Amino acid sequence: MENKLFVYNTLNRKKELFEPLNPPLVGMYVCGPTVYGDAHLGHARPAITFDLVFRYLQHLGYKVRYIRNITDVGHLENDADEGEDKIAKKARLEQLEPMEVVQYFSDRYRDNMDALNVKHPSIEPRASGHIIEQMEMVQKILDAGLLTKPMARCILMWKNIIKPIIMVNCREGYSKI
């Protein structure tokens, strides 16, 4: 019996046979942690979940490019639409550069995931290095009408606040885009 993977399509609300766009290649993008503090159970759950998906796809014979980002900019306090960036705040309180905070907690996150036997992704980019591409992709998704109204509202607000945050953080030590 051949192993198959079925996934739930949220657009049509049905289970569908997984068929990669370019067999045997599979691309998998997963949001990683915002690195301003130590990892906790909320960080471990998606890491373990997508580690299982990654391993299963490999088991099925696919060549998987697994990308998990590190959010190093733009995550506001209390997940609000305005306020101070969590990493900038941690850096200010600890009297460090923001990227020192990012490096320290990124390393600790990886060590924690190693202890859980979670495989490393193929690529682990930092969000600050890809803001333009993220904004373009979000616009394509919005233009295609593939978001619910609450999610579209959330993303539109994000687009309106992310540019000023990046500009402030560039002056405070974040890499320029």
mmCIF file of C-alpha atoms in Angstrom:
data_model
loop_
_atom_site.group_PDB
_atom_site.id
_atom_site.type_symbol
_atom_site.label_atom_id
_atom_site.label_comp_id
_atom_site.label_asym_id
_atom_site.label_seq_id
_atom_site.Cartn_x
_atom_site.Cartn_y
_atom_site.Cartn_z
ATOM 1 C CA MET A 1 0.000 0.000 0.000
ATOM 2 C CA GLU A 2 1.333 3.398 -0.987
ATOM 3 C CA ASN A 3 1.382 6.071 1.718
ATOM 4 C CA LYS A 4 -0.604 9.190 0.898
ATOM 5 C CA LEU A 5 -1.053 12.496 2.617
ATOM 6 C CA PHE A 6 -4.400 14.221 2.801
ATOM 7 C CA VAL A 7 -4.659 17.851 3.856
ATOM 8 C CA TYR A 8 -7.635 19.961 4.855
ATOM 9 C CA ASN A 9 -8.353 22.750 2.361
ATOM 10 C CA THR A 10 -9.756 25.686 4.358
ATOM 11 C CA LEU A 11 -11.130 27.309 1.191
ATOM 12 C CA ASN A 12 -13.474 24.489 0.231
ATOM 13 C CA ARG A 13 -13.587 22.799 3.662
ATOM 14 C CA LYS A 14 -12.678 19.386 2.291
ATOM 15 C CA LYS A 15 -9.839 16.909 2.719
ATOM 16 C CA GLU A 16 -7.771 16.646 -0.445
ATOM 17 C CA LEU A 17 -4.932 14.447 -1.604
ATOM 18 C CA PHE A 18 -1.666 16.362 -1.251
ATOM 19 C CA GLU A 19 -0.098 16.892 -4.663
ATOM 20 C CA PRO A 20 3.065 19.007 -4.864
ATOM 21 C CA LEU A 21 3.284 21.666 -7.562
ATOM 22 C CA ASN A 22 6.670 20.372 -8.789
ATOM 23 C CA PRO A 23 7.116 16.730 -7.748
ATOM 24 C CA PRO A 24 9.248 15.498 -6.092
ATOM 25 C CA LEU A 25 9.982 18.963 -4.666
ATOM 26 C CA VAL A 26 7.937 20.369 -1.784
ATOM 27 C CA GLY A 27 8.270 23.814 -0.257
ATOM 28 C CA MET A 28 7.175 24.330 3.343
ATOM 29 C CA TYR A 29 7.156 27.780 4.982
ATOM 30 C CA VAL A 30 6.469 27.993 8.705
ATOM 31 C CA CYS A 31 6.376 31.016 10.974
ATOM 32 C CA GLY A 32 9.034 30.680 13.651
ATOM 33 C CA PRO A 33 9.454 32.407 16.998
ATOM 34 C CA THR A 34 9.727 36.071 17.853
ATOM 35 C CA VAL A 35 13.051 36.035 19.678
ATOM 36 C CA TYR A 36 12.918 38.396 22.646
ATOM 37 C CA GLY A 37 12.754 35.783 25.423
ATOM 38 C CA ASP A 38 13.247 32.119 26.157
ATOM 39 C CA ALA A 39 11.271 29.465 24.309
ATOM 40 C CA HIS A 40 8.151 28.042 25.963
ATOM 41 C CA LEU A 41 5.510 25.431 25.186
ATOM 42 C CA GLY A 42 3.852 27.761 22.666
ATOM 43 C CA HIS A 43 7.113 27.771 20.668
ATOM 44 C CA ALA A 44 7.577 24.007 20.952
ATOM 45 C CA ARG A 45 4.111 23.036 19.657
ATOM 46 C CA PRO A 46 4.483 24.375 16.090
ATOM 47 C CA ALA A 47 8.135 23.311 15.942
ATOM 48 C CA ILE A 48 7.190 19.716 16.809
ATOM 49 C CA THR A 49 4.065 19.744 14.617
ATOM 50 C CA PHE A 50 5.890 20.905 11.503
ATOM 51 C CA ASP A 51 8.871 18.704 12.293
ATOM 52 C CA LEU A 52 6.459 15.758 11.987
ATOM 53 C CA VAL A 53 5.121 17.071 8.661
ATOM 54 C CA PHE A 54 8.686 17.647 7.413
ATOM 55 C CA ARG A 55 9.755 14.129 8.388
ATOM 56 C CA TYR A 56 6.636 12.528 6.921
ATOM 57 C CA LEU A 57 7.047 14.321 3.591
ATOM 58 C CA GLN A 58 10.666 13.125 3.491
ATOM 59 C CA HIS A 59 9.504 9.597 4.386
ATOM 60 C CA LEU A 60 7.115 9.724 1.413
ATOM 61 C CA GLY A 61 10.122 10.440 -0.804
ATOM 62 C CA TYR A 62 9.745 14.175 -1.346
ATOM 63 C CA LYS A 63 12.706 16.532 -1.395
ATOM 64 C CA VAL A 64 11.555 19.171 1.087
ATOM 65 C CA ARG A 65 12.784 22.744 1.364
ATOM 66 C CA TYR A 66 11.642 23.640 4.881
ATOM 67 C CA ILE A 67 11.818 27.342 5.717
ATOM 68 C CA ARG A 68 11.120 28.604 9.226
ATOM 69 C CA ASN A 69 11.562 32.313 9.790
ATOM 70 C CA ILE A 70 12.878 34.103 12.854
ATOM 71 C CA THR A 71 10.766 37.160 13.638
ATOM 72 C CA ASP A 72 13.258 39.823 14.647
ATOM 73 C CA VAL A 73 11.205 42.966 14.038
ATOM 74 C CA GLY A 74 7.641 44.240 14.062
ATOM 75 C CA HIS A 75 6.078 42.223 16.871
ATOM 76 C CA LEU A 76 4.375 44.793 19.068
ATOM 77 C CA GLU A 77 3.706 44.576 22.800
ATOM 78 C CA ASN A 78 0.523 42.688 23.738
ATOM 79 C CA ASP A 79 0.020 41.846 20.040
ATOM 80 C CA ALA A 80 -1.640 45.254 19.676
ATOM 81 C CA ASP A 81 -1.775 47.405 16.571
ATOM 82 C CA GLU A 82 0.417 50.052 18.115
ATOM 83 C CA GLY A 83 3.074 50.304 20.788
ATOM 84 C CA GLU A 84 6.675 49.333 21.275
ATOM 85 C CA ASP A 85 8.401 46.520 19.398
ATOM 86 C CA LYS A 86 9.069 43.607 21.797
ATOM 87 C CA ILE A 87 12.709 43.189 20.763
ATOM 88 C CA ALA A 88 13.420 46.926 20.917
ATOM 89 C CA LYS A 89 11.898 47.015 24.411
ATOM 90 C CA LYS A 90 13.963 44.037 25.611
ATOM 91 C CA ALA A 91 17.112 45.646 24.169
ATOM 92 C CA ARG A 92 16.343 48.957 25.872
ATOM 93 C CA LEU A 93 15.694 47.278 29.242
ATOM 94 C CA GLU A 94 18.835 45.108 29.013
ATOM 95 C CA GLN A 95 20.965 47.958 27.564
ATOM 96 C CA LEU A 96 21.848 45.894 24.488
ATOM 97 C CA GLU A 97 21.591 46.342 20.763
ATOM 98 C CA PRO A 98 18.395 44.795 19.334
ATOM 99 C CA MET A 99 20.370 42.335 17.208
ATOM 100 C CA GLU A 100 22.250 41.148 20.308
ATOM 101 C CA VAL A 101 18.883 40.208 21.805
ATOM 102 C CA VAL A 102 17.892 38.486 18.558
ATOM 103 C CA GLN A 103 21.136 36.501 18.309
ATOM 104 C CA TYR A 104 21.096 35.416 21.961
ATOM 105 C CA PHE A 105 17.494 34.202 21.975
ATOM 106 C CA SER A 106 17.732 32.675 18.466
ATOM 107 C CA ASP A 107 20.649 30.550 19.679
ATOM 108 C CA ARG A 108 18.746 29.550 22.830
ATOM 109 C CA TYR A 109 15.639 28.688 20.785
ATOM 110 C CA ARG A 110 17.676 26.395 18.517
ATOM 111 C CA ASP A 111 19.282 24.736 21.564
ATOM 112 C CA ASN A 112 15.813 24.152 23.066
ATOM 113 C CA MET A 113 14.503 22.641 19.824
ATOM 114 C CA ASP A 114 17.627 20.442 19.587
ATOM 115 C CA ALA A 115 16.804 19.126 23.066
ATOM 116 C CA LEU A 116 13.350 18.146 21.713
ATOM 117 C CA ASN A 117 15.008 16.403 18.723
ATOM 118 C CA VAL A 118 13.346 18.811 16.275
ATOM 119 C CA LYS A 119 15.155 18.852 12.925
ATOM 120 C CA HIS A 120 16.628 22.115 11.733
ATOM 121 C CA PRO A 121 14.877 23.753 8.781
ATOM 122 C CA SER A 122 16.641 23.935 5.426
ATOM 123 C CA ILE A 123 16.661 27.736 5.638
ATOM 124 C CA GLU A 124 16.034 30.038 8.617
ATOM 125 C CA PRO A 125 15.755 33.650 7.408
ATOM 126 C CA ARG A 126 15.190 36.653 9.642
ATOM 127 C CA ALA A 127 12.000 38.583 8.946
ATOM 128 C CA SER A 128 13.846 41.922 8.882
ATOM 129 C CA GLY A 129 15.714 40.815 5.775
ATOM 130 C CA HIS A 130 12.533 40.172 3.792
ATOM 131 C CA ILE A 131 10.000 42.882 4.639
ATOM 132 C CA ILE A 132 9.550 44.059 1.044
ATOM 133 C CA GLU A 133 8.888 40.507 -0.197
ATOM 134 C CA GLN A 134 6.437 39.913 2.665
ATOM 135 C CA MET A 135 4.481 43.039 1.853
ATOM 136 C CA GLU A 136 4.334 42.097 -1.847
ATOM 137 C CA MET A 137 3.137 38.569 -1.029
ATOM 138 C CA VAL A 138 0.474 39.881 1.349
ATOM 139 C CA GLN A 139 -0.761 42.227 -1.371
ATOM 140 C CA LYS A 140 -1.033 39.322 -3.839
ATOM 141 C CA ILE A 141 -3.040 37.315 -1.305
ATOM 142 C CA LEU A 142 -5.310 40.296 -0.643
ATOM 143 C CA ASP A 143 -5.757 40.956 -4.373
ATOM 144 C CA ALA A 144 -6.683 37.298 -4.960
ATOM 145 C CA GLY A 145 -9.373 37.511 -2.261
ATOM 146 C CA LEU A 146 -7.944 34.535 -0.378
ATOM 147 C CA LEU A 147 -8.336 36.002 3.111
ATOM 148 C CA THR A 148 -11.247 36.281 5.459
ATOM 149 C CA LYS A 149 -12.306 39.852 6.221
ATOM 150 C CA PRO A 150 -10.874 39.806 9.783
ATOM 151 C CA MET A 151 -7.538 38.478 8.516
ATOM 152 C CA ALA A 152 -7.446 41.013 5.665
ATOM 153 C CA ARG A 153 -8.167 43.807 8.174
ATOM 154 C CA CYS A 154 -5.367 42.550 10.409
ATOM 155 C CA ILE A 155 -2.882 42.396 7.525
ATOM 156 C CA LEU A 156 -3.839 45.831 6.228
ATOM 157 C CA MET A 157 -3.238 47.264 9.703
ATOM 158 C CA TRP A 158 0.080 45.381 9.828
ATOM 159 C CA LYS A 159 1.136 46.928 6.517
ATOM 160 C CA ASN A 160 0.303 50.396 7.843
ATOM 161 C CA ILE A 161 2.365 49.956 11.012
ATOM 162 C CA ILE A 162 5.306 47.834 9.860
ATOM 163 C CA LYS A 163 6.995 50.473 7.684
ATOM 164 C CA PRO A 164 7.261 53.061 10.510
ATOM 165 C CA ILE A 165 8.491 50.364 12.908
ATOM 166 C CA ILE A 166 11.197 49.285 10.496
ATOM 167 C CA MET A 167 12.324 52.857 9.990
ATOM 168 C CA VAL A 168 12.527 53.437 13.772
ATOM 169 C CA ASN A 169 14.338 50.156 14.329
ATOM 170 C CA CYS A 170 16.811 50.938 11.535
ATOM 171 C CA ARG A 171 17.824 54.009 13.481
ATOM 172 C CA GLU A 172 18.018 51.925 16.663
ATOM 173 C CA GLY A 173 20.291 49.238 15.241
ATOM 174 C CA TYR A 174 18.225 46.939 13.029
ATOM 175 C CA SER A 175 19.660 46.177 9.629
ATOM 176 C CA LYS A 176 18.370 48.423 6.885
ATOM 177 C CA ILE A 177 16.109 47.104 4.186
#
